[in-house]
Tab-separated table of C-alpha atoms and ligand atoms in Angstrom:
chain	number	residue	atom	x	y	z
X	1	UNK	CA	2.168	-41.498	5.704
X	2	UNK	CA	3.708	-39.220	8.412
X	3	UNK	CA	1.659	-38.210	11.417
X	4	UNK	CA	3.055	-34.829	12.622
X	5	UNK	CA	3.082	-33.900	16.200
X	6	UNK	CA	0.911	-30.885	16.825
X	7	UNK	CA	0.746	-28.296	19.668
X	8	UNK	CA	4.495	-28.329	20.525
X	9	UNK	CA	4.985	-31.683	22.080
X	10	UNK	CA	2.380	-32.042	24.779
X	11	UNK	CA	2.571	-35.492	26.362
X	12	UNK	CA	-0.936	-36.657	25.276
X	13	UNK	CA	0.097	-36.581	21.681
X	14	UNK	CA	2.309	-39.345	20.323
X	15	UNK	CA	5.556	-38.485	18.584
X	16	UNK	CA	5.695	-38.650	14.833
X	17	UNK	CA	5.962	-41.822	13.247
X	18	UNK	CA	5.593	-43.552	9.803
X	19	UNK	CA	2.654	-45.835	9.348
X	20	UNK	CA	2.827	-49.005	7.157
X	21	UNK	CA	-0.043	-51.402	6.451
X	22	UNK	CA	1.167	-54.706	5.067
X	23	UNK	CA	-1.314	-57.133	3.674
X	24	UNK	CA	0.460	-60.443	4.334
X	25	UNK	CA	2.404	-61.833	7.182
X	26	UNK	CA	5.676	-62.282	5.149
X	27	UNK	CA	5.518	-58.576	4.241
X	28	UNK	CA	5.043	-57.535	7.776
X	29	UNK	CA	7.858	-59.711	8.949
X	30	UNK	CA	10.282	-58.072	6.201
X	31	UNK	CA	9.201	-54.590	7.412
X	32	UNK	CA	9.931	-55.597	10.918
X	33	UNK	CA	13.381	-56.746	9.494
X	34	UNK	CA	13.876	-53.501	7.530
X	35	UNK	CA	13.035	-51.078	10.154
X	36	UNK	CA	14.629	-52.864	13.053
X	37	UNK	CA	14.159	-52.147	16.848
X	38	UNK	CA	12.604	-48.704	16.004
X	39	UNK	CA	9.367	-50.354	14.561
X	40	UNK	CA	6.460	-51.741	16.397
X	41	UNK	CA	3.466	-53.868	15.394
X	42	UNK	CA	0.231	-52.129	15.737
X	43	UNK	CA	-2.843	-54.468	16.563
X	44	UNK	CA	-5.740	-52.866	18.432
X	45	UNK	CA	-3.611	-49.947	19.716
X	46	UNK	CA	-5.138	-50.155	23.070
X	47	UNK	CA	-1.894	-50.420	24.887
X	48	UNK	CA	0.647	-49.145	22.476
X	49	UNK	CA	-0.948	-45.825	21.699
X	50	UNK	CA	-1.370	-44.972	25.422
X	51	UNK	CA	2.288	-45.947	25.919
X	52	UNK	CA	3.404	-43.621	22.882
X	53	UNK	CA	1.300	-40.774	24.204
X	54	UNK	CA	3.139	-41.030	27.607
X	55	UNK	CA	6.416	-41.087	25.524
X	56	UNK	CA	7.300	-44.419	27.094
X	57	UNK	CA	7.782	-45.657	23.572
X	58	UNK	CA	8.712	-43.744	20.440
X	59	UNK	CA	8.736	-46.199	17.580
X	60	UNK	CA	9.710	-44.519	14.281
X	61	UNK	CA	7.473	-46.943	12.283
X	62	UNK	CA	4.106	-48.628	13.141
X	63	UNK	CA	3.508	-51.684	11.167
X	64	UNK	CA	-0.466	-52.130	11.296
X	65	UNK	CA	-1.300	-55.758	10.951
X	66	UNK	CA	-5.066	-55.263	10.753
X	67	UNK	CA	-5.231	-55.375	6.960
X	68	UNK	CA	-3.720	-59.008	7.056
X	69	UNK	CA	-6.345	-61.591	6.235
X	70	UNK	CA	-6.566	-64.907	8.105
X	71	UNK	CA	-5.476	-63.777	11.551
X	72	UNK	CA	-9.067	-63.519	13.070
X	73	UNK	CA	-10.670	-66.891	13.827
X	74	UNK	CA	-11.871	-69.130	16.764
X	75	UNK	CA	-11.845	-72.783	15.956
X	76	UNK	CA	-11.111	-76.304	17.401
X	77	UNK	CA	-8.732	-78.766	15.456
X	78	UNK	CA	-5.882	-81.064	15.996
X	79	UNK	CA	-6.510	-81.307	19.701
X	80	UNK	CA	-6.481	-77.554	20.199
X	81	UNK	CA	-8.616	-74.535	20.536
X	82	UNK	CA	-6.956	-72.115	17.969
X	83	UNK	CA	-7.327	-68.397	18.089
X	84	UNK	CA	-5.869	-66.166	15.507
X	85	UNK	CA	-3.805	-63.247	17.182
X	86	UNK	CA	-6.048	-60.524	15.629
X	87	UNK	CA	-9.147	-61.886	17.247
X	88	UNK	CA	-10.661	-59.140	19.272
X	89	UNK	CA	-11.388	-59.644	23.005
X	90	UNK	CA	-15.041	-58.938	22.484
X	91	UNK	CA	-15.122	-61.858	19.915
X	92	UNK	CA	-13.892	-64.103	22.706
X	93	UNK	CA	-16.497	-62.701	25.070
X	94	UNK	CA	-19.362	-63.453	22.395
X	95	UNK	CA	-18.255	-66.865	21.052
X	96	UNK	CA	-20.603	-69.637	22.027
X	97	UNK	CA	-17.723	-72.278	21.689
X	98	UNK	CA	-15.679	-70.282	24.325
X	99	UNK	CA	-18.604	-69.499	26.385
X	100	UNK	CA	-19.609	-73.205	26.499
X	101	UNK	CA	-16.227	-74.938	27.064
X	102	UNK	CA	-13.518	-72.594	27.710
X	103	UNK	CA	-14.644	-70.850	30.844
X	104	UNK	CA	-11.232	-69.383	31.929
X	105	UNK	CA	-10.872	-67.309	28.839
X	106	UNK	CA	-14.497	-66.291	28.817
X	107	UNK	CA	-14.384	-65.156	32.259
X	108	UNK	CA	-11.258	-63.287	31.662
X	109	UNK	CA	-12.360	-61.629	28.530
X	110	UNK	CA	-15.579	-60.299	30.213
X	111	UNK	CA	-13.360	-58.520	32.899
X	112	UNK	CA	-10.971	-56.716	30.579
X	113	UNK	CA	-11.608	-53.000	30.667
X	114	UNK	CA	-14.831	-51.714	28.890
X	115	UNK	CA	-16.661	-52.564	25.681
X	116	UNK	CA	-14.608	-50.099	23.630
X	117	UNK	CA	-11.295	-51.450	24.664
X	118	UNK	CA	-12.557	-55.078	24.078
X	119	UNK	CA	-13.830	-54.139	20.541
X	120	UNK	CA	-10.438	-52.947	19.626
X	121	UNK	CA	-7.817	-54.910	21.770
X	122	UNK	CA	-6.695	-58.206	20.251
X	123	UNK	CA	-5.913	-61.478	21.958
X	124	UNK	CA	-2.423	-61.362	20.475
X	125	UNK	CA	-1.876	-57.867	21.639
X	126	UNK	CA	-2.969	-58.446	25.283
X	127	UNK	CA	-0.482	-61.464	25.364
X	128	UNK	CA	2.361	-59.963	23.417
X	129	UNK	CA	2.314	-56.562	25.423
X	130	UNK	CA	3.309	-58.764	28.502
X	131	UNK	CA	1.851	-56.380	31.000
X	132	UNK	CA	1.623	-58.240	34.295
X	133	UNK	CA	-1.611	-56.489	34.998
X	134	UNK	CA	-3.171	-57.770	31.623
X	135	UNK	CA	-5.687	-60.635	32.206
X	136	UNK	CA	-4.904	-63.022	29.461
X	137	UNK	CA	-1.325	-63.901	30.232
X	138	UNK	CA	-2.434	-65.676	33.500
X	139	UNK	CA	-4.995	-67.519	31.609
X	140	UNK	CA	-2.325	-68.815	29.116
X	141	UNK	CA	-0.248	-69.957	31.979
X	142	UNK	CA	-3.075	-71.772	33.647
X	143	UNK	CA	-4.139	-73.521	30.570
X	144	UNK	CA	-0.727	-74.438	29.259
X	145	UNK	CA	-1.251	-72.599	26.081
X	146	UNK	CA	1.191	-72.811	23.170
X	147	UNK	CA	2.013	-69.552	21.312
X	148	UNK	CA	2.688	-69.653	17.633
X	149	UNK	CA	5.474	-67.068	16.501
X	150	UNK	CA	6.036	-66.323	12.786
X	151	UNK	CA	9.226	-64.738	11.740
X	152	UNK	CA	11.911	-64.688	8.978
X	153	UNK	CA	12.721	-68.423	9.538
X	154	UNK	CA	8.947	-69.381	9.384
X	155	UNK	CA	6.882	-70.614	12.339
X	156	UNK	CA	7.865	-71.788	15.864
X	157	UNK	CA	5.902	-72.576	19.042
X	158	UNK	CA	6.629	-71.304	22.342
X	159	UNK	CA	5.140	-72.667	25.584
X	160	UNK	CA	3.321	-70.143	27.643
X	161	UNK	CA	5.449	-70.817	30.683
X	162	UNK	CA	8.601	-69.756	28.464
X	163	UNK	CA	6.860	-66.725	26.852
X	164	UNK	CA	6.670	-64.065	29.513
X	165	UNK	CA	10.281	-63.113	30.262
X	166	UNK	CA	9.864	-59.825	32.232
X	167	UNK	CA	7.560	-56.821	32.263
X	168	UNK	CA	6.645	-55.858	28.708
X	169	UNK	CA	9.174	-58.552	27.566
X	170	UNK	CA	8.389	-61.794	25.728
X	171	UNK	CA	10.233	-64.760	23.989
X	172	UNK	CA	9.282	-63.146	20.652
X	173	UNK	CA	12.163	-61.731	18.808
X	174	UNK	CA	11.825	-58.269	17.194
X	175	UNK	CA	11.085	-59.738	13.746
X	176	UNK	CA	8.557	-62.178	15.051
X	177	UNK	CA	4.673	-61.839	15.068
X	178	UNK	CA	2.392	-63.784	17.501
X	179	UNK	CA	0.192	-65.283	14.908
X	180	UNK	CA	-1.899	-67.980	16.756
X	181	UNK	CA	-2.669	-69.017	20.349
X	182	UNK	CA	-3.336	-72.668	20.998
X	183	UNK	CA	-5.131	-73.882	24.040
X	184	UNK	CA	-5.444	-77.689	24.607
X	185	UNK	CA	-8.890	-78.693	23.548
X	186	UNK	CA	-11.555	-78.899	26.179
X	187	UNK	CA	-12.079	-82.571	27.626
X	188	UNK	CA	-14.839	-83.593	29.853
X	189	UNK	CA	-13.762	-83.501	33.593
X	190	UNK	CA	-12.059	-80.140	33.003
X	191	UNK	CA	-13.198	-76.967	34.704
X	192	UNK	CA	-11.719	-73.413	35.064
X	193	UNK	CA	-12.330	-70.001	36.362
X	194	UNK	CA	-10.807	-66.525	36.420
X	195	UNK	CA	-11.517	-64.327	39.260
X	196	UNK	CA	-10.429	-60.724	39.398
X	197	UNK	CA	-10.254	-58.063	42.175
X	198	UNK	CA	-10.427	-54.671	40.873
X	199	UNK	CA	-10.938	-51.246	42.495
X	200	UNK	CA	-13.727	-50.315	40.022
X	201	UNK	CA	-15.459	-52.056	37.219
X	202	UNK	CA	-13.116	-52.011	34.051
X	203	UNK	CA	-9.874	-51.234	36.075
X	204	UNK	CA	-6.678	-53.338	35.877
X	205	UNK	CA	-6.505	-56.220	38.485
X	206	UNK	CA	-5.342	-55.514	42.004
X	207	UNK	CA	-5.112	-59.382	41.829
X	208	UNK	CA	-6.214	-61.966	39.301
X	209	UNK	CA	-6.260	-65.790	39.613
X	210	UNK	CA	-6.785	-68.207	36.720
X	211	UNK	CA	-7.323	-71.851	37.375
X	212	UNK	CA	-7.917	-74.904	35.246
X	213	UNK	CA	-8.190	-78.492	36.509
X	214	UNK	CA	-8.929	-81.885	35.079
X	215	UNK	CA	-10.145	-84.596	37.106
X	216	UNK	CA	-10.044	-88.368	36.539
X	217	UNK	CA	-12.975	-90.847	36.891
X	218	UNK	CA	-12.386	-91.089	40.662
X	219	UNK	CA	-12.338	-87.319	41.186
X	220	UNK	CA	-8.619	-86.911	41.492
X	221	UNK	CA	-6.769	-84.065	39.852
X	222	UNK	CA	-5.117	-85.215	36.688
X	223	UNK	CA	-3.789	-81.856	35.689
X	224	UNK	CA	-3.836	-78.487	37.295
X	225	UNK	CA	-2.896	-74.978	36.132
X	226	UNK	CA	-2.648	-71.849	38.257
X	227	UNK	CA	-1.769	-68.437	36.842
X	228	UNK	CA	-1.606	-65.139	38.597
X	229	UNK	CA	-2.213	-61.624	37.462
X	230	UNK	CA	-0.748	-58.317	38.731
X	231	UNK	CA	1.456	-59.975	41.531
X	232	UNK	CA	4.894	-60.167	39.982
X	233	UNK	CA	7.029	-58.564	37.159
X	234	UNK	CA	5.196	-61.007	34.810
X	235	UNK	CA	2.172	-63.056	35.106
X	236	UNK	CA	3.091	-65.895	37.545
X	237	UNK	CA	2.862	-69.512	37.090
X	238	UNK	CA	2.250	-71.091	40.590
X	239	UNK	CA	3.898	-74.543	39.717
X	240	UNK	CA	4.073	-75.490	43.449
X	241	UNK	CA	0.344	-75.117	43.846
X	242	UNK	CA	-0.254	-76.854	40.668
X	243	UNK	CA	1.951	-79.901	41.569
X	244	UNK	CA	0.437	-80.040	45.062
X	245	UNK	CA	-3.029	-80.829	43.651
X	246	UNK	CA	-2.036	-83.526	41.190
X	247	UNK	CA	-3.181	-86.971	42.109
X	248	UNK	CA	-5.521	-85.706	45.015
X	249	UNK	CA	-9.178	-85.046	45.313
X	250	UNK	CA	-10.216	-81.407	45.824
X	251	UNK	CA	-11.183	-80.993	49.378
X	252	UNK	CA	-11.110	-77.935	51.512
X	253	UNK	CA	-7.725	-79.065	52.875
X	254	UNK	CA	-6.031	-79.618	49.470
X	255	UNK	CA	-7.542	-76.401	48.101
X	256	UNK	CA	-6.416	-74.529	51.157
X	257	UNK	CA	-2.853	-75.870	50.697
X	258	UNK	CA	-2.752	-74.979	47.020
X	259	UNK	CA	-3.972	-71.473	47.716
X	260	UNK	CA	-1.310	-70.893	50.523
X	261	UNK	CA	1.275	-72.064	48.007
X	262	UNK	CA	0.034	-69.646	45.285
X	263	UNK	CA	0.023	-66.863	47.736
X	264	UNK	CA	3.715	-67.751	48.575
X	265	UNK	CA	4.676	-67.925	44.821
X	266	UNK	CA	3.238	-64.216	44.265
X	267	UNK	CA	5.616	-61.449	44.498
X	268	UNK	CA	3.431	-58.292	44.576
X	269	UNK	CA	4.687	-54.701	45.260
X	270	UNK	CA	2.959	-52.097	47.136
X	271	UNK	CA	1.179	-49.399	45.034
X	272	UNK	CA	-1.970	-47.448	44.611
X	273	UNK	CA	-4.039	-50.544	44.306
X	274	UNK	CA	-2.882	-51.812	47.703
X	275	UNK	CA	-0.064	-52.913	49.949
X	276	UNK	CA	1.775	-56.114	48.887
X	277	UNK	CA	0.739	-58.285	51.908
X	278	UNK	CA	-2.999	-57.490	51.163
X	279	UNK	CA	-2.432	-58.652	47.651
X	280	UNK	CA	-0.801	-61.856	48.812
X	281	UNK	CA	-3.736	-62.503	51.047
X	282	UNK	CA	-6.121	-61.887	48.198
X	283	UNK	CA	-4.151	-64.345	45.962
X	284	UNK	CA	-5.124	-67.034	48.656
X	285	UNK	CA	-8.721	-65.882	48.840
X	286	UNK	CA	-9.233	-65.937	44.995
X	287	UNK	CA	-7.277	-69.071	44.323
X	288	UNK	CA	-9.573	-70.823	46.963
X	289	UNK	CA	-12.647	-69.460	45.161
X	290	UNK	CA	-11.525	-69.992	41.785
X	291	UNK	CA	-10.627	-73.738	42.516
X	292	UNK	CA	-13.987	-74.229	44.018
X	293	UNK	CA	-15.817	-72.570	41.115
X	294	UNK	CA	-13.734	-74.724	38.621
X	295	UNK	CA	-14.866	-77.756	40.498
X	296	UNK	CA	-18.490	-76.748	40.622
X	297	UNK	CA	-18.333	-76.321	36.907
X	298	UNK	CA	-16.998	-79.948	36.478
X	299	UNK	CA	-19.691	-81.541	38.592
X	300	UNK	CA	-22.290	-79.355	37.111
X	301	UNK	CA	-21.553	-81.214	33.734
X	302	UNK	CA	-19.042	-78.926	32.288
X	303	UNK	CA	-21.660	-76.280	31.391
X	304	UNK	CA	-21.536	-72.803	32.929
X	305	UNK	CA	-23.699	-72.455	35.980
X	306	UNK	CA	-24.822	-68.919	34.991
A	401	FAD	C1	-8.573	-47.803	29.486
A	401	FAD	C2	-7.799	-49.163	29.307
A	401	FAD	C3	-8.172	-50.151	30.251
A	401	FAD	C4	-7.504	-51.359	30.128
A	401	FAD	N1	-7.830	-52.355	31.100
A	401	FAD	C5	-7.386	-53.730	30.907
A	401	FAD	C6	-7.715	-54.601	31.699
A	401	FAD	O1	-8.476	-54.579	32.766
A	401	FAD	N2	-7.240	-55.940	31.500
A	401	FAD	C7	-6.342	-56.073	30.348
A	401	FAD	O2	-5.908	-57.370	30.213
A	401	FAD	N3	-6.029	-55.165	29.576
A	401	FAD	C8	-6.602	-54.011	29.719
A	401	FAD	N4	-6.229	-53.032	28.833
A	401	FAD	C9	-5.237	-53.205	27.778
A	401	FAD	C10	-5.972	-53.862	26.610
A	401	FAD	O3	-6.471	-55.076	26.854
A	401	FAD	C11	-5.141	-53.906	25.254
A	401	FAD	O4	-5.941	-54.093	24.149
A	401	FAD	C12	-4.065	-54.999	25.159
A	401	FAD	O5	-3.108	-54.813	26.180
A	401	FAD	C13	-3.270	-54.704	23.840
A	401	FAD	O6	-3.895	-55.343	22.769
A	401	FAD	P1	-3.884	-54.448	21.534
A	401	FAD	O7	-4.398	-55.344	20.363
A	401	FAD	O8	-4.615	-53.210	21.615
A	401	FAD	O9	-2.399	-54.327	21.108
A	401	FAD	P2	-1.531	-53.018	20.827
A	401	FAD	O10	-1.829	-51.796	21.720
A	401	FAD	O11	-1.669	-52.614	19.337
A	401	FAD	O12	-0.154	-53.709	21.164
A	401	FAD	C14	0.450	-53.762	22.256
A	401	FAD	C15	1.918	-54.316	22.145
A	401	FAD	O13	1.841	-55.689	21.656
A	401	FAD	C16	2.543	-55.685	20.398
A	401	FAD	N5	1.815	-56.599	19.625
A	401	FAD	C17	0.452	-56.538	19.329
A	401	FAD	N6	0.163	-57.378	18.557
A	401	FAD	C18	1.096	-58.426	18.328
A	401	FAD	C19	1.334	-59.544	17.655
A	401	FAD	N7	0.311	-60.182	17.139
A	401	FAD	N8	2.627	-60.152	17.763
A	401	FAD	C20	3.667	-59.455	18.304
A	401	FAD	N9	3.538	-58.136	18.983
A	401	FAD	C21	2.196	-57.797	19.023
A	401	FAD	C22	2.558	-54.254	19.884
A	401	FAD	O14	3.847	-53.961	19.090
A	401	FAD	C23	2.842	-53.484	21.183
A	401	FAD	O15	4.010	-53.470	21.743
A	401	FAD	C24	-6.685	-51.770	29.008
A	401	FAD	C25	-6.563	-50.747	28.035
A	401	FAD	C26	-7.140	-49.564	28.210
A	401	FAD	C27	-6.943	-48.339	27.132
């Protein structure tokens, strides 16, 4: 079904494209193979359509995956929280399971844009778009998520740390679809938080910080994950800050050292949202706060304090 451009090519109208709506994943994969680099998957359309309206992308074919059954779910199993790629951000926000145990994801989902965008935008789309200003990529890095890609050769898994290659570029091949997001299942002693600084409610982040920590019985850090939003060409995993915390108790000193390393690992640019050195300082501030918030959530018994 062709969508014809009207009004002589104004930049608010996307260029013409063919629209196809497969009903199965194999069908979608073969359409991606058939139409090649000029085709794009359409999920919630909340990033792709604006990009097309600005003529930053002009795909000849849109492959709408919304009619494919079985890509929308939130469930625990096999040691993971599993999320179908077509799950809407609003479903993350309203899920009792996520609200109760997966604070990081719940915090971030609530902060994304506005209710309309959250109702349409998908978890898979937010991650696959690989915009460093999107909120979910940093949460994937902090929680060491595993991303399941389905392509012509079947399924493969990609660790979040290997997924975000560059701005708008992921490890997915053109013929692959992100079908499932797997987060290590919640274990007692784990706490997490996402903090976002924005110019106004619903805006993209000036800076965002995702943290997840697990403590042992003696209160020492078993595992820590720190992901940063909007401070580099991709979401940033601050490995040095993570490693610095492992084996230690969370104290003002260890938190401050980790926050300083996270700030050093960030690489923001100056833009309309603020100068680079301000953003680096805010990484430090938000990492400190997020680590303290995650800790309070652990000692509070793992339940949300709100
Ligand atoms: C006004 C506005 C404000 C916003 N503010 C924020 C914000 O504060 N924080 C934030 O995180 N985001 C924000 N967004 C972006 C929003 O969250 C998008 O929904 C999200 O980036 C893309 O998800 P989508 O499902 O809409 O994907 P689409 O727009 O349909 O697709 C985006 C890209 O991902 C690809 N893609 C989609 N799904 C898959 C898949 N399963 N496998 C492989 N490739 C896929 C598409 O081909 C396309 O290239 C905002 C958007 C708008 C319009």
